[in-house]
Amino acid sequence: MKPALCMAGALLLTCFGLSAPTFATEYPLPPPDSRLIGENTLTQVPDNKRPLEDIAARYKVGLLGMLEANPGTDPWLPKAGTQLTVPLQMILPDTPREGIVVNLAELRLYYYPKGEDKVIVYPIGIGQLGAATPTMVTSISQKVPNPTWTPTQNIRKRYAKEGVTLPAVVPAGPDNPMGLFALRLARGTGQYLIHGTNAKFGIGMRVSSGCIRLRTEDIEALFNSVPKGTRVQIVNQPVKYAVEPDGKRYVEAHQPLSRTDKDDPQTMPIALSANLKSFMKSDKSDTALIKATIERRSGMPILVSSGEKVKDDTPLPAVLQGAQEGQSATISQAMGESAETLPQ
């Protein structure tokens, strides 16, 4: 995907588009020593009084990803005429490039079709607080078209506390919370699935009862592409980093998954691996900028090479300017996690 008008931004690598068509989720697979894919773009909020989800769906990104990139944006009624960054550039997770890879922290699913030099990326919804989607390495055990939904005892109890009595079985069809397609994972009793949804909201958020959900057109495409037996790896990597073939260094930080309802994903600490600490301490890395990037949690790759000059026509994000001067940077939480309880 190559938007028509690009500007070589040293930090955001942002591309400007005059229109906002539906963007493909398919990217050429970079060589083994590269992990950076895609290009960010800018869009303007139309005067249609529609929620931010409308823009997120048009660009095939998740809602929280849009909020990470554009803190302070009203998710229900973004201000018409506001220019927003659409986070379409990313660092591939640190995993084998095989089958399906889900990174819970960034709320994205990566599919590496066997024998093809590409990766397809989808935004997802995952398990909410108290019903977290677990990390695992497993496989697709079953492909289920037109699934029915049988709420578990725990789900029925959760709804009962809210005064909602769920039926024993929800039949297949457009009103089924699992959508029209489901991929069952081999883990455990098969209780975890990758499936669709009948909701118009919640992709790119923690809203499910543990399953992984996709928008209707995305699950149909994935369902038709993924063979039974495909490897599935689910990881939780809130901070990704890469050294590209040209020597440039990037860090991409996302809000970590909260563990309790008192956690603030924007300010809660992120555990740093030994390899990441080594990356930060390198004299080739701008340590202050890396720390500010992890604190900012924009969900976009940021160039953090030591001594890298920023072009005059690409101003630093305000939250990172202080880091370039050796100062600390902070940003308040734009939006809390959804309190809505939706079916698995």
Coordinates of C-alpha atoms in Angstrom, one line a residue:
M1 CA 0.0 0.0 0.0
K2 CA 1.5 3.3 -1.1
P3 CA -0.5 6.5 -0.4
A4 CA 0.1 9.1 -3.1
L5 CA 1.7 11.8 -1.2
C6 CA 4.4 11.0 1.3
M7 CA 6.7 13.0 3.6
A8 CA 9.8 11.3 5.0
G9 CA 9.2 12.0 8.6
A10 CA 12.1 10.9 10.8
L11 CA 9.8 10.2 13.8
L12 CA 6.4 9.3 12.5
L13 CA 7.1 8.4 8.9
T14 CA 3.7 9.8 8.2
C15 CA 2.1 9.8 4.7
F16 CA -0.6 12.3 3.7
G17 CA -3.6 11.1 1.7
L18 CA -6.2 13.4 0.0
S19 CA -8.9 10.8 0.5
A20 CA -9.6 7.9 2.9
P21 CA -10.5 4.8 1.0
T22 CA -10.6 1.4 2.6
F23 CA -7.0 0.3 3.1
A24 CA -5.8 -3.2 2.5
T25 CA -4.5 -5.1 5.5
E26 CA -1.8 -6.8 3.3
Y27 CA 1.8 -5.8 3.5
P28 CA 4.9 -7.1 1.6
L29 CA 6.9 -9.3 4.0
P30 CA 10.2 -7.5 4.8
P31 CA 13.5 -9.5 4.7
P32 CA 14.4 -11.6 7.8
D33 CA 16.7 -8.8 9.1
S34 CA 13.8 -6.2 8.9
R35 CA 10.6 -5.9 10.9
L36 CA 9.2 -2.5 10.0
I37 CA 6.2 -2.5 7.7
G38 CA 3.6 -0.1 6.4
E39 CA 3.3 3.7 6.5
N40 CA 1.2 6.0 8.7
T41 CA -1.3 8.3 7.1
L42 CA -3.3 11.4 8.0
T43 CA -7.1 11.8 7.7
Q44 CA -9.6 14.5 8.5
V45 CA -12.7 13.9 10.6
P46 CA -15.7 14.4 8.3
D47 CA -18.7 16.4 9.5
N48 CA -21.0 13.3 9.7
K49 CA -21.5 13.1 13.4
R50 CA -20.3 9.5 13.5
P51 CA -18.1 7.9 16.2
L52 CA -14.3 7.3 15.8
E53 CA -15.1 3.6 15.1
D54 CA -16.4 4.7 11.7
I55 CA -12.9 6.0 10.8
A56 CA -11.1 3.1 12.4
A57 CA -13.2 0.6 10.4
R58 CA -12.6 2.5 7.2
Y59 CA -8.9 2.2 7.6
K60 CA -9.1 -1.3 9.1
V61 CA -7.5 -0.4 12.4
G62 CA -8.6 -0.8 16.0
L63 CA -10.3 1.9 18.1
L64 CA -7.8 1.9 20.9
G65 CA -5.0 2.2 18.3
M66 CA -6.6 5.3 17.0
L67 CA -6.9 6.7 20.5
E68 CA -3.2 5.9 21.3
A69 CA -2.1 7.7 18.2
N70 CA -4.5 10.6 18.8
P71 CA -4.9 11.2 22.6
G72 CA -7.7 13.4 23.7
T73 CA -9.9 12.5 20.7
D74 CA -13.6 12.0 21.6
P75 CA -14.3 8.3 20.7
W76 CA -18.1 9.0 20.4
L77 CA -18.1 12.3 18.5
P78 CA -14.7 13.4 17.2
K79 CA -14.6 17.1 16.2
A80 CA -15.2 17.6 12.5
G81 CA -12.2 18.9 10.7
T82 CA -9.7 17.5 13.2
Q83 CA -6.6 15.9 11.5
L84 CA -5.9 12.4 12.9
T85 CA -3.0 10.1 12.5
V86 CA -4.0 6.6 11.3
P87 CA -1.4 4.1 12.7
L88 CA -0.7 1.9 9.7
Q89 CA 3.0 1.5 10.3
M90 CA 4.1 -1.2 12.7
I91 CA 7.0 -3.4 13.9
L92 CA 6.3 -7.1 13.4
P93 CA 6.1 -9.0 16.7
D94 CA 9.2 -10.9 17.9
T95 CA 7.9 -14.3 16.9
P96 CA 8.4 -16.9 14.1
R97 CA 6.7 -15.6 10.9
E98 CA 4.4 -18.5 10.6
G99 CA 0.7 -19.0 10.6
I100 CA -1.3 -16.7 12.9
V101 CA 0.4 -14.4 15.5
V102 CA -1.7 -12.4 17.9
N103 CA -0.1 -9.7 20.0
L104 CA -2.6 -8.9 22.8
A105 CA -1.1 -5.7 23.9
E106 CA -1.4 -4.1 20.4
L107 CA -4.8 -5.7 19.7
R108 CA -3.6 -7.0 16.3
L109 CA -3.6 -10.3 14.5
Y110 CA -0.9 -11.1 12.0
Y111 CA -1.4 -13.8 9.4
Y112 CA 1.6 -15.2 7.4
P113 CA 0.2 -17.2 4.5
K114 CA 2.4 -20.3 3.9
G115 CA 4.6 -19.9 0.9
E116 CA 3.6 -16.3 0.2
D117 CA 5.9 -13.3 0.7
K118 CA 3.3 -11.2 2.6
V119 CA 1.7 -10.6 6.0
I120 CA -1.9 -9.7 6.5
V121 CA -2.8 -7.6 9.6
Y122 CA -6.2 -7.4 11.3
P123 CA -7.4 -5.4 14.3
I124 CA -9.0 -7.5 17.0
G125 CA -11.0 -7.4 20.2
I126 CA -9.7 -9.6 23.1
G127 CA -10.7 -10.8 26.5
Q128 CA -11.8 -8.1 29.0
L129 CA -10.6 -7.7 32.6
G130 CA -11.4 -10.9 34.5
A131 CA -11.7 -12.9 31.3
A132 CA -8.3 -12.3 29.7
T133 CA -7.2 -14.0 26.6
P134 CA -4.2 -16.2 27.5
T135 CA -0.9 -16.4 25.8
M136 CA -0.3 -19.7 24.1
V137 CA 1.1 -21.7 21.1
T138 CA -1.6 -23.8 19.6
S139 CA -3.3 -24.4 16.3
I140 CA -6.6 -24.2 14.5
S141 CA -8.5 -27.4 15.3
Q142 CA -11.8 -26.6 13.6
K143 CA -13.3 -24.2 11.1
V144 CA -16.9 -23.5 12.0
P145 CA -19.2 -21.7 9.5
N146 CA -22.4 -20.3 10.9
P147 CA -21.5 -21.0 14.5
T148 CA -24.0 -21.2 17.3
W149 CA -23.2 -19.6 20.7
T150 CA -23.5 -21.6 23.9
P151 CA -22.8 -19.2 26.8
T152 CA -20.6 -20.7 29.5
Q153 CA -21.8 -20.8 33.1
N154 CA -19.5 -18.0 34.0
I155 CA -20.8 -15.8 31.2
R156 CA -24.4 -16.5 32.2
K157 CA -23.6 -15.6 35.8
R158 CA -21.9 -12.3 34.6
Y159 CA -25.0 -11.4 32.6
A160 CA -27.3 -12.4 35.4
K161 CA -25.7 -9.9 37.7
E162 CA -26.7 -7.2 35.3
G163 CA -30.2 -8.5 35.1
V164 CA -29.8 -10.2 31.7
T165 CA -30.9 -13.9 31.3
L166 CA -29.1 -15.5 28.4
P167 CA -30.6 -18.3 26.4
A168 CA -29.0 -21.7 26.6
V169 CA -28.0 -21.5 22.9
V170 CA -28.1 -18.6 20.5
P171 CA -28.7 -20.0 17.0
A172 CA -26.6 -19.2 14.0
G173 CA -27.3 -16.1 12.0
P174 CA -26.7 -12.4 11.8
D175 CA -27.8 -11.8 15.4
N176 CA -25.3 -14.3 16.8
P177 CA -22.6 -12.7 18.9
M178 CA -20.0 -15.0 17.3
G179 CA -20.8 -13.7 13.8
L180 CA -20.9 -15.9 10.8
F181 CA -17.5 -17.6 11.0
A182 CA -15.3 -19.1 13.8
L183 CA -11.9 -20.7 14.0
R184 CA -11.6 -23.0 17.1
L185 CA -8.2 -23.2 18.8
A186 CA -6.9 -26.6 20.0
R187 CA -6.0 -25.2 23.4
G188 CA -7.8 -26.9 26.3
T189 CA -11.4 -27.9 25.6
G190 CA -11.6 -25.7 22.5
Q191 CA -13.1 -22.9 24.5
Y192 CA -11.1 -20.2 22.8
L193 CA -12.0 -19.2 19.2
I194 CA -11.2 -16.5 16.7
H195 CA -14.6 -15.4 15.4
G196 CA -16.7 -12.6 14.1
T197 CA -19.2 -10.4 15.9
N198 CA -22.7 -8.9 15.4
A199 CA -21.6 -5.7 17.2
K200 CA -20.7 -2.4 15.5
F201 CA -18.2 -1.5 18.3
G202 CA -15.4 -3.1 20.2
I203 CA -12.7 -4.1 17.7
G204 CA -9.4 -2.9 19.0
M205 CA -10.7 -3.1 22.6
R206 CA -10.9 -5.5 25.5
V207 CA -14.5 -6.5 25.3
S208 CA -14.8 -10.3 24.9
S209 CA -15.0 -13.2 27.4
G210 CA -11.6 -14.5 26.3
C211 CA -12.1 -15.1 22.6
I212 CA -10.5 -13.1 19.8
R213 CA -13.0 -11.3 17.6
L214 CA -12.7 -9.6 14.2
R215 CA -15.0 -7.3 12.1
T216 CA -17.4 -9.2 9.8
E217 CA -15.4 -8.8 6.6
D218 CA -12.1 -9.6 8.2
I219 CA -13.2 -12.9 9.8
E220 CA -14.7 -14.0 6.5
A221 CA -11.4 -13.3 4.7
L222 CA -9.3 -15.0 7.4
F223 CA -11.7 -17.9 7.6
N224 CA -11.4 -18.5 3.8
S225 CA -7.6 -18.2 3.8
V226 CA -6.5 -20.2 6.9
P227 CA -6.3 -24.0 6.7
K228 CA -7.1 -26.3 9.6
G229 CA -4.0 -27.1 11.5
T230 CA -2.5 -23.6 11.1
R231 CA -0.1 -22.7 13.9
V232 CA -1.4 -20.0 16.3
Q233 CA 0.9 -18.1 18.7
I234 CA -0.6 -15.5 21.1
V235 CA 1.9 -13.2 22.8
N236 CA 1.8 -10.1 24.9
Q237 CA 4.4 -7.6 23.7
P238 CA 3.5 -4.0 24.7
V239 CA 7.0 -2.8 23.6
K240 CA 8.5 -3.9 20.3
Y241 CA 11.8 -2.7 18.9
A242 CA 13.9 -3.2 15.8
V243 CA 17.2 -2.4 14.2
E244 CA 16.6 -2.1 10.5
P245 CA 19.1 -3.0 7.7
D246 CA 20.1 0.7 7.3
G247 CA 21.0 0.8 11.0
K248 CA 18.0 2.9 12.1
R249 CA 16.5 1.9 15.4
Y250 CA 12.8 2.0 16.2
V251 CA 10.6 1.5 19.3
E252 CA 6.8 0.9 19.3
A253 CA 5.1 1.1 22.6
H254 CA 1.5 0.3 23.4
Q255 CA -0.5 0.5 26.6
P256 CA 0.0 -2.7 28.6
L257 CA -3.0 -4.8 29.5
S258 CA -4.4 -3.9 32.9
R259 CA -4.6 -6.6 35.6
T260 CA -7.1 -4.9 37.9
D261 CA -9.7 -2.2 37.6
K262 CA -7.4 0.2 39.4
D263 CA -4.7 0.0 36.8
D264 CA -4.2 2.9 34.4
P265 CA -2.8 1.5 31.2
Q266 CA -1.2 4.8 30.3
T267 CA 0.9 5.1 33.5
M268 CA 1.3 1.5 34.8
P269 CA 4.9 0.2 34.6
I270 CA 5.9 -2.0 31.7
A271 CA 8.4 -4.8 32.4
L272 CA 11.4 -4.5 30.1
S273 CA 13.2 -7.6 28.9
A274 CA 17.0 -8.0 29.2
N275 CA 17.3 -7.7 25.4
L276 CA 15.3 -4.4 25.4
K277 CA 17.4 -3.0 28.2
S278 CA 20.5 -3.9 26.2
F279 CA 19.0 -2.2 23.2
M280 CA 18.3 0.9 25.3
K281 CA 21.8 1.1 26.7
S282 CA 23.5 0.9 23.3
D283 CA 25.4 4.0 22.3
K284 CA 23.5 3.8 19.0
S285 CA 20.2 4.4 20.9
D286 CA 18.8 7.6 22.2
T287 CA 17.9 6.4 25.7
A288 CA 16.0 9.5 26.7
L289 CA 13.8 9.3 23.6
I290 CA 13.2 5.6 24.1
K291 CA 12.0 6.2 27.7
A292 CA 9.7 9.0 26.5
T293 CA 8.4 6.8 23.7
I294 CA 7.6 4.0 26.2
E295 CA 5.9 6.6 28.5
R296 CA 4.0 8.2 25.6
R297 CA 2.7 4.8 24.3
S298 CA 1.5 6.1 20.9
G299 CA 1.3 2.6 19.4
M300 CA 3.5 3.8 16.4
P301 CA 7.1 3.1 15.6
I302 CA 9.4 5.9 16.7
L303 CA 12.9 6.5 15.3
V304 CA 15.2 6.3 18.4
S305 CA 18.7 6.2 16.8
S306 CA 21.2 8.2 18.7
G307 CA 22.1 11.5 17.0
E308 CA 19.4 11.2 14.3
K309 CA 18.4 14.6 13.1
V310 CA 14.7 15.5 12.6
K311 CA 13.9 17.4 9.4
D312 CA 12.5 20.9 9.8
D313 CA 9.2 20.0 8.1
T314 CA 8.6 17.2 10.6
P315 CA 8.1 18.6 14.1
L316 CA 8.5 16.3 17.0
P317 CA 5.3 15.2 18.8
A318 CA 4.9 17.6 21.7
V319 CA 5.1 14.8 24.2
L320 CA 8.6 13.8 22.9
Q321 CA 10.2 17.3 22.5
G322 CA 11.3 17.3 26.1
A323 CA 13.0 13.9 25.7
Q324 CA 15.2 15.4 22.9
E325 CA 16.3 18.0 25.5
G326 CA 16.9 15.3 28.1
Q327 CA 13.7 16.1 30.0
S328 CA 10.9 13.7 31.0
A329 CA 7.6 13.6 29.2
T330 CA 4.1 12.6 30.3
I331 CA 0.7 12.3 28.8
S332 CA -2.7 11.7 30.5
Q333 CA -4.9 8.7 29.7
A334 CA -7.2 9.5 26.7
M335 CA -9.8 6.8 27.4
G336 CA -10.3 4.0 29.9
E337 CA -11.1 0.5 28.9
S338 CA -14.6 -0.4 28.0
A339 CA -16.9 -1.4 30.9
E340 CA -19.3 -3.0 28.5
T341 CA -19.6 -6.8 28.9
L342 CA -20.1 -8.5 25.6
P343 CA -20.3 -12.3 24.9
Q344 CA -17.3 -14.4 24.0

